[in-house]
CSV table of C-alpha atoms in Angstrom, one decimal:
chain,number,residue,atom,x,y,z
O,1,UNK,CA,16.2,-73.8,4.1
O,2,UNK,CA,16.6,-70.7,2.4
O,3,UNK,CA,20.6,-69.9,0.7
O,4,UNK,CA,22.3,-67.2,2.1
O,5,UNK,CA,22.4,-64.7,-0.2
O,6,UNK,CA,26.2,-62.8,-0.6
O,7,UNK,CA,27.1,-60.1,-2.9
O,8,UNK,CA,31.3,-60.0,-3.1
O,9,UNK,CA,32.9,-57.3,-4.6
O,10,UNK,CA,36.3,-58.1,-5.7
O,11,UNK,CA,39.3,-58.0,-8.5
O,12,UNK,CA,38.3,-60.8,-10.3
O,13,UNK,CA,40.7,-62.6,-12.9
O,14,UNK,CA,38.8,-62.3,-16.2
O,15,UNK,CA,40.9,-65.2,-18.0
O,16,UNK,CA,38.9,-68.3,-17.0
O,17,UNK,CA,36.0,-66.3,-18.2
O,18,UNK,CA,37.3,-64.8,-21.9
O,19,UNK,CA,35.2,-65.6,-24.1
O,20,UNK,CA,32.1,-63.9,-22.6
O,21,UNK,CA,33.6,-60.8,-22.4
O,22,UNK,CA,35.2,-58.0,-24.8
O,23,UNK,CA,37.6,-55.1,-23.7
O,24,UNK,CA,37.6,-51.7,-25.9
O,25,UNK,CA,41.6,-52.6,-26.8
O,26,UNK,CA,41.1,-56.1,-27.3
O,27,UNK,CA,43.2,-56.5,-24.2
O,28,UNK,CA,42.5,-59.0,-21.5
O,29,UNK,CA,43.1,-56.8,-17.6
O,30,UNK,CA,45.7,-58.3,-15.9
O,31,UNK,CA,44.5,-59.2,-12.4
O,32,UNK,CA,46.3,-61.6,-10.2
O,33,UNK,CA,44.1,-62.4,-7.2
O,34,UNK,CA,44.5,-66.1,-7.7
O,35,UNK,CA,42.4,-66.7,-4.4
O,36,UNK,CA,39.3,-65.4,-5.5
O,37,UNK,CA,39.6,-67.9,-8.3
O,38,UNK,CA,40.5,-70.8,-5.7
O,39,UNK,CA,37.0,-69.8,-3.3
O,40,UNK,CA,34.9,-69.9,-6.6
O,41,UNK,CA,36.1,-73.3,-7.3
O,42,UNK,CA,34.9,-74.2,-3.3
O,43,UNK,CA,31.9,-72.6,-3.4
O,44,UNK,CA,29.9,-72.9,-6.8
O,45,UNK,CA,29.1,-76.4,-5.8
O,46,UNK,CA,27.3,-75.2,-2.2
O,47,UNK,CA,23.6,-75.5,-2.0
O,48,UNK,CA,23.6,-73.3,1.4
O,49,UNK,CA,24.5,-70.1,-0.5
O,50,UNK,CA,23.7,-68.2,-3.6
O,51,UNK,CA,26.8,-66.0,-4.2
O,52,UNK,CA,26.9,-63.5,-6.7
O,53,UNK,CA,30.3,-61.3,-7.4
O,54,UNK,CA,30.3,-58.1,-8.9
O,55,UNK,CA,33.8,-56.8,-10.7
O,56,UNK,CA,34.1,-53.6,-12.5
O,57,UNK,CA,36.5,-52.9,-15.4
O,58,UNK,CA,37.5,-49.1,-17.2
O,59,UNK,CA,38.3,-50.8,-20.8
O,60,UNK,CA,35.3,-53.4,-20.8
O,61,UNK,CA,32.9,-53.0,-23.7
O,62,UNK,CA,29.9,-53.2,-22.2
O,63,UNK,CA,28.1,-54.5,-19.1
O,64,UNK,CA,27.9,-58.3,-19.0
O,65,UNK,CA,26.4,-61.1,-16.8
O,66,UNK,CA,26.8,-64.5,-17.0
O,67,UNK,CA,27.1,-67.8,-14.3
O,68,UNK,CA,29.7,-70.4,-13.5
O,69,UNK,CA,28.2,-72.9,-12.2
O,70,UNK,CA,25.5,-71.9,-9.3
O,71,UNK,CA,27.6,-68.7,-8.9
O,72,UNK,CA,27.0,-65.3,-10.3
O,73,UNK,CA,28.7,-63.1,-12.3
O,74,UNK,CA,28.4,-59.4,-12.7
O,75,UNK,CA,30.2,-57.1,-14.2
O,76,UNK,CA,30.1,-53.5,-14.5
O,77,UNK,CA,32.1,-51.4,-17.4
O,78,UNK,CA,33.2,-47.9,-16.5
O,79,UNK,CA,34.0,-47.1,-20.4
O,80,UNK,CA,33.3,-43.3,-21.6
O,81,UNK,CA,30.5,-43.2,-23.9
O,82,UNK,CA,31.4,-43.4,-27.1
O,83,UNK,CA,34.9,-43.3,-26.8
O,84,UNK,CA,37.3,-46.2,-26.5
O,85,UNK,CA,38.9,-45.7,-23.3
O,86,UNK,CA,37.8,-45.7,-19.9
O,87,UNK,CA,37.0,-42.7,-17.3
O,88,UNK,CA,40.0,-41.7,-15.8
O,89,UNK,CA,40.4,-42.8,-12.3
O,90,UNK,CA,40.9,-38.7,-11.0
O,91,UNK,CA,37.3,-38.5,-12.8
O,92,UNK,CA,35.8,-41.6,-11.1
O,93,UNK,CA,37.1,-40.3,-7.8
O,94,UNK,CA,36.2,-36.8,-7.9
O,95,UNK,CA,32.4,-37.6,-9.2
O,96,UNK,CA,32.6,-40.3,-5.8
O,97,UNK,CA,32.6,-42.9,-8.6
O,98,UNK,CA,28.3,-41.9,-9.3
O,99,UNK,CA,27.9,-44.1,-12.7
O,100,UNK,CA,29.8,-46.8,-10.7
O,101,UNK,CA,27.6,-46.8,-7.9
O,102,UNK,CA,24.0,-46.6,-9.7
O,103,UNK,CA,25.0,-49.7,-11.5
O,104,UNK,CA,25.6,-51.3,-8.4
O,105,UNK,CA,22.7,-50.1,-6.1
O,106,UNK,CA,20.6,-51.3,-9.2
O,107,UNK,CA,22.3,-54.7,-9.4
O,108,UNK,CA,21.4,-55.0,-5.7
O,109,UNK,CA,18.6,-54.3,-6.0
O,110,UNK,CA,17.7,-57.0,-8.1
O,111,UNK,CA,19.9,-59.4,-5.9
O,112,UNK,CA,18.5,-58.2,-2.6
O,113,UNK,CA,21.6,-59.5,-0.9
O,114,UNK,CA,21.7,-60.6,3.0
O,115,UNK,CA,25.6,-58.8,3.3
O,116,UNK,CA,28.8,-57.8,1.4
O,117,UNK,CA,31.8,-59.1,1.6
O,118,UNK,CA,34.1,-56.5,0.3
O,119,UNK,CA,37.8,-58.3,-0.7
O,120,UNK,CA,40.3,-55.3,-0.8
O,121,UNK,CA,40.4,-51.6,0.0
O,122,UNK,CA,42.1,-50.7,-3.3
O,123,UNK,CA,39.8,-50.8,-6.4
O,124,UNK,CA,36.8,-48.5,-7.2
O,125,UNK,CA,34.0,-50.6,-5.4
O,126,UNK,CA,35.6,-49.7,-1.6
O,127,UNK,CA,34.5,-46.2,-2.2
O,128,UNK,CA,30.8,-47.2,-3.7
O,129,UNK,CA,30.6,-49.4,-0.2
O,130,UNK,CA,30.9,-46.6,1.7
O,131,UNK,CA,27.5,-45.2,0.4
O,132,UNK,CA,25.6,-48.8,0.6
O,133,UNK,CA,23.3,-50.0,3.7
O,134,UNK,CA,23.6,-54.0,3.5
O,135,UNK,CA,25.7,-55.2,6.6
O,136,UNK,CA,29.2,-56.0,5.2
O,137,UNK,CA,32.5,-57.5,6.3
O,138,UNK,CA,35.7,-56.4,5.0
O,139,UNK,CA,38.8,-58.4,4.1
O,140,UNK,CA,41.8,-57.1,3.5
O,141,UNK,CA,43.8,-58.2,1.0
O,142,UNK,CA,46.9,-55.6,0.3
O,143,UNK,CA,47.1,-52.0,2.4
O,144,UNK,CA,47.2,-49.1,0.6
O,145,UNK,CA,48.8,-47.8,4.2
O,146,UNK,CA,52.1,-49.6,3.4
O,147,UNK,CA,52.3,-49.1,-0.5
O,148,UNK,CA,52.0,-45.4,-0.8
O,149,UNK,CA,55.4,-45.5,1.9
O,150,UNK,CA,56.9,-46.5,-1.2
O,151,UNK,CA,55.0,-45.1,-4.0
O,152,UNK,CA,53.6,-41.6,-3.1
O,153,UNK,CA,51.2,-40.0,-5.4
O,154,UNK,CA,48.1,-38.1,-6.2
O,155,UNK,CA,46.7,-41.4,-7.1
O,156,UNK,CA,47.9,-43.2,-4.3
O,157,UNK,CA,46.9,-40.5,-1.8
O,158,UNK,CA,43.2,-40.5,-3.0
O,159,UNK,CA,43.2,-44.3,-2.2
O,160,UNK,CA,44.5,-43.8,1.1
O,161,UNK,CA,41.4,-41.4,2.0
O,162,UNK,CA,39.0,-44.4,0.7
O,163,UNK,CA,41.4,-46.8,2.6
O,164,UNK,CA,41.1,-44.6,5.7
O,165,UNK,CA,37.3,-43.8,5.5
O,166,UNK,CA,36.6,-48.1,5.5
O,167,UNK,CA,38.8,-48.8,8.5
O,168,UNK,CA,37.1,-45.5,10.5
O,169,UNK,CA,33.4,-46.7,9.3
O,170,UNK,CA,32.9,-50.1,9.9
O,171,UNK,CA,33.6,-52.8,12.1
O,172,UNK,CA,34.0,-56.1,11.2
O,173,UNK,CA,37.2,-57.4,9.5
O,174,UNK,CA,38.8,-60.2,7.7
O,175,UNK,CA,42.7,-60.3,8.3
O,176,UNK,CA,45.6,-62.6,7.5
O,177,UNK,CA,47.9,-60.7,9.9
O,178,UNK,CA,48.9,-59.4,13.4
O,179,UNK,CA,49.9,-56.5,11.1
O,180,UNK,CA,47.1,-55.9,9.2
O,181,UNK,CA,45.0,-55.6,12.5
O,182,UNK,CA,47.6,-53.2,14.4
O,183,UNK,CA,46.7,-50.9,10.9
O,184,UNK,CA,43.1,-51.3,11.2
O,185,UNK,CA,43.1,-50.3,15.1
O,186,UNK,CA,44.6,-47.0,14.5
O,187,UNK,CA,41.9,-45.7,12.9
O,188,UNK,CA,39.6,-47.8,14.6
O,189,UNK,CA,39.9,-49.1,18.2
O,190,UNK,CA,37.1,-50.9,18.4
O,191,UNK,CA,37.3,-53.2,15.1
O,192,UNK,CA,36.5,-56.4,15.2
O,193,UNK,CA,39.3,-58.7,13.5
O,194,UNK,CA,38.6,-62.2,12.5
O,195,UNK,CA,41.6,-64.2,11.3
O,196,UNK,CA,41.4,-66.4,8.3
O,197,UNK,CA,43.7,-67.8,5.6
O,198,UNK,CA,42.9,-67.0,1.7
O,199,UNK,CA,42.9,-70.5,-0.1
O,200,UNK,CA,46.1,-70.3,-2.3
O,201,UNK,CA,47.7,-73.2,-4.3
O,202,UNK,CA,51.0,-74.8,-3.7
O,203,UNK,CA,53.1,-72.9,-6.4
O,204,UNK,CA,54.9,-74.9,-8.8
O,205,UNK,CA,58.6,-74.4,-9.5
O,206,UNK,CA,61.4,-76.0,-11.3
O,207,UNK,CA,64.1,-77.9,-9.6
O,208,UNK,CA,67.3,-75.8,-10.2
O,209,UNK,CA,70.4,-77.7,-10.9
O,210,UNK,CA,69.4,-80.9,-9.7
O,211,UNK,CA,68.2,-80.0,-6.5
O,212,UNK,CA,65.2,-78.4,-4.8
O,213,UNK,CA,64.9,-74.3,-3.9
O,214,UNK,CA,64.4,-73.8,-0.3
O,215,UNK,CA,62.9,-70.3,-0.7
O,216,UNK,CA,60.2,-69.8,-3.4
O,217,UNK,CA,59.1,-65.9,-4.0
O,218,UNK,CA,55.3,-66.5,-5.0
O,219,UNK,CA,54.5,-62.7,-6.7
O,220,UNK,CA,55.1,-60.4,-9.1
O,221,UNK,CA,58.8,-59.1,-8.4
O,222,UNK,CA,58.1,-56.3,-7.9
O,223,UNK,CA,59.0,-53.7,-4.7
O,224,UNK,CA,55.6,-53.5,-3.2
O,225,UNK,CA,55.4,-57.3,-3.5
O,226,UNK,CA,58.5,-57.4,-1.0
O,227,UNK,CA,61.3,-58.9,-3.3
O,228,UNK,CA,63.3,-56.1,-2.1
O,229,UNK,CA,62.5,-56.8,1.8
O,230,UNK,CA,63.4,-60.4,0.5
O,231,UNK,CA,66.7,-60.3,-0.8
O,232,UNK,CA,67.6,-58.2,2.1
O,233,UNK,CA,66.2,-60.7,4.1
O,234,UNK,CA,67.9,-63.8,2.7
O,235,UNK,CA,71.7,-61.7,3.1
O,236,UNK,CA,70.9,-61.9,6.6
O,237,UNK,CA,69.7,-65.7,7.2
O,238,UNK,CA,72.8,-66.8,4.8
O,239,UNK,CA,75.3,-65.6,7.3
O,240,UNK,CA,74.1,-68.5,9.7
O,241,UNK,CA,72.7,-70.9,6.6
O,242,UNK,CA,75.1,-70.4,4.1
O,243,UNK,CA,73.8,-73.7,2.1
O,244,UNK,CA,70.3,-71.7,1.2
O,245,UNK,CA,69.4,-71.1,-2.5
């Protein structure tokens, strides 16, 4: 039988992978999508699929390729010629991300992919889906909806309009959430949602003073992680729990 042939575009933590790869400032991106990591680790061993992921970063030197394991790794530099520094994203955006997106339409090319599997509507790759034909399913893994309630800007309103333009375009979803799905169906009535968990590791904490934590925060603390909605939270439940730590 043939392997099913899957293209993701994704944030993709770079450390496992550091030394086949050089950044302009000599500086490793910090990306924190730990399940990405986790699904690699479950799936470079299959023999019923050949996946290939494609990343893109503004500070990597050049354009790189290289496999772990049976799986496939592309990734695509958005650096200015000649200059060490990347474009900047208003640049990207208002050019519809074009260099970005003849990289990738050449990469697929080559790959000839039977579907995408877009993880996020955040980074620069949601906008080149937009313009691509393969059939795709989108899973979301953070809303751009709910974050720029918080954190309103230029730059956060011209990822809301890529944000938008995915949920209004296509039609097939990956979700976590009864929220996430209410979000999507404004936009789009007639999206399909399909529930699955992302494959996270038990964190690891220290006991505290002898005895166990009862609540762990597993982010970065940080507002539009929730630490905020948490403490808040936890005031609450300690007026009927009063022994929680």
């Amino acid at each position: 039988n043939m392997a099913l042939r899957v293209v993701w575009f994704c944030p993709l933590n770079i450390l496992p992978y550091a030394d086949k790869v050089k950044f302009i400032d000599n500086k490793l991106p910090v990306i924190l999508a730990p399940w990405i990591d986790n699904y690699i680790k479950v799936l470079k061993g299959s023999t019923e699929l050949e996946l290939h992921i494609i990343a893109e970063y503004p500070t990597l030197e050049k354009d790189t390729e290289f496999n772990d394991g049976n799986v496939k790794i592309h990734l695509i530099s958005q650096k200015m010629p000649f200059l060490k520094r990347g474009w900047p994203h208003r640049v990207r955006y208002f050019s519809n991300y074009f260099l970005l997106y003849r990289k990738v339409k050449q990469l697929l090319k080559k790959i000839n992919p039977d579907f995408i599997h877009l993880h996020g509507t955040e980074h620069d790759l949601s906008a080149v889906t937009l313009r691509l034909k393969t059939p795709k399913l989108i899973t979301i893994q953070g809303f751009i909806n709910e974050a720029v309630k918080r954190n309103n800007n230029p730059y956060m309103q011209r990822k809301l309009k890529i944000e938008n333009k995915i949920f209004k375009k296509y039609n097939c979803f990956g979700v976590r959430a009864v929220f996430m799905e209410n979000i999507i169906k404004q936009y789009n009535p007639n999206a399909k949602c399909y529930f699955h968990d992302y494959i996270i590791e038990k964190p690891k904490y220290k006991k505290i003073s002898g005895y166990d934590a009862h609540i762990v925060f597993a982010a970065r603390i940080c507002k539009d992680k929730g630490i905020e909605d948490l403490i808040e939270a936890l005031s609450i439940v300690k007026q009927s729990y009063p022994q929680l730590n």
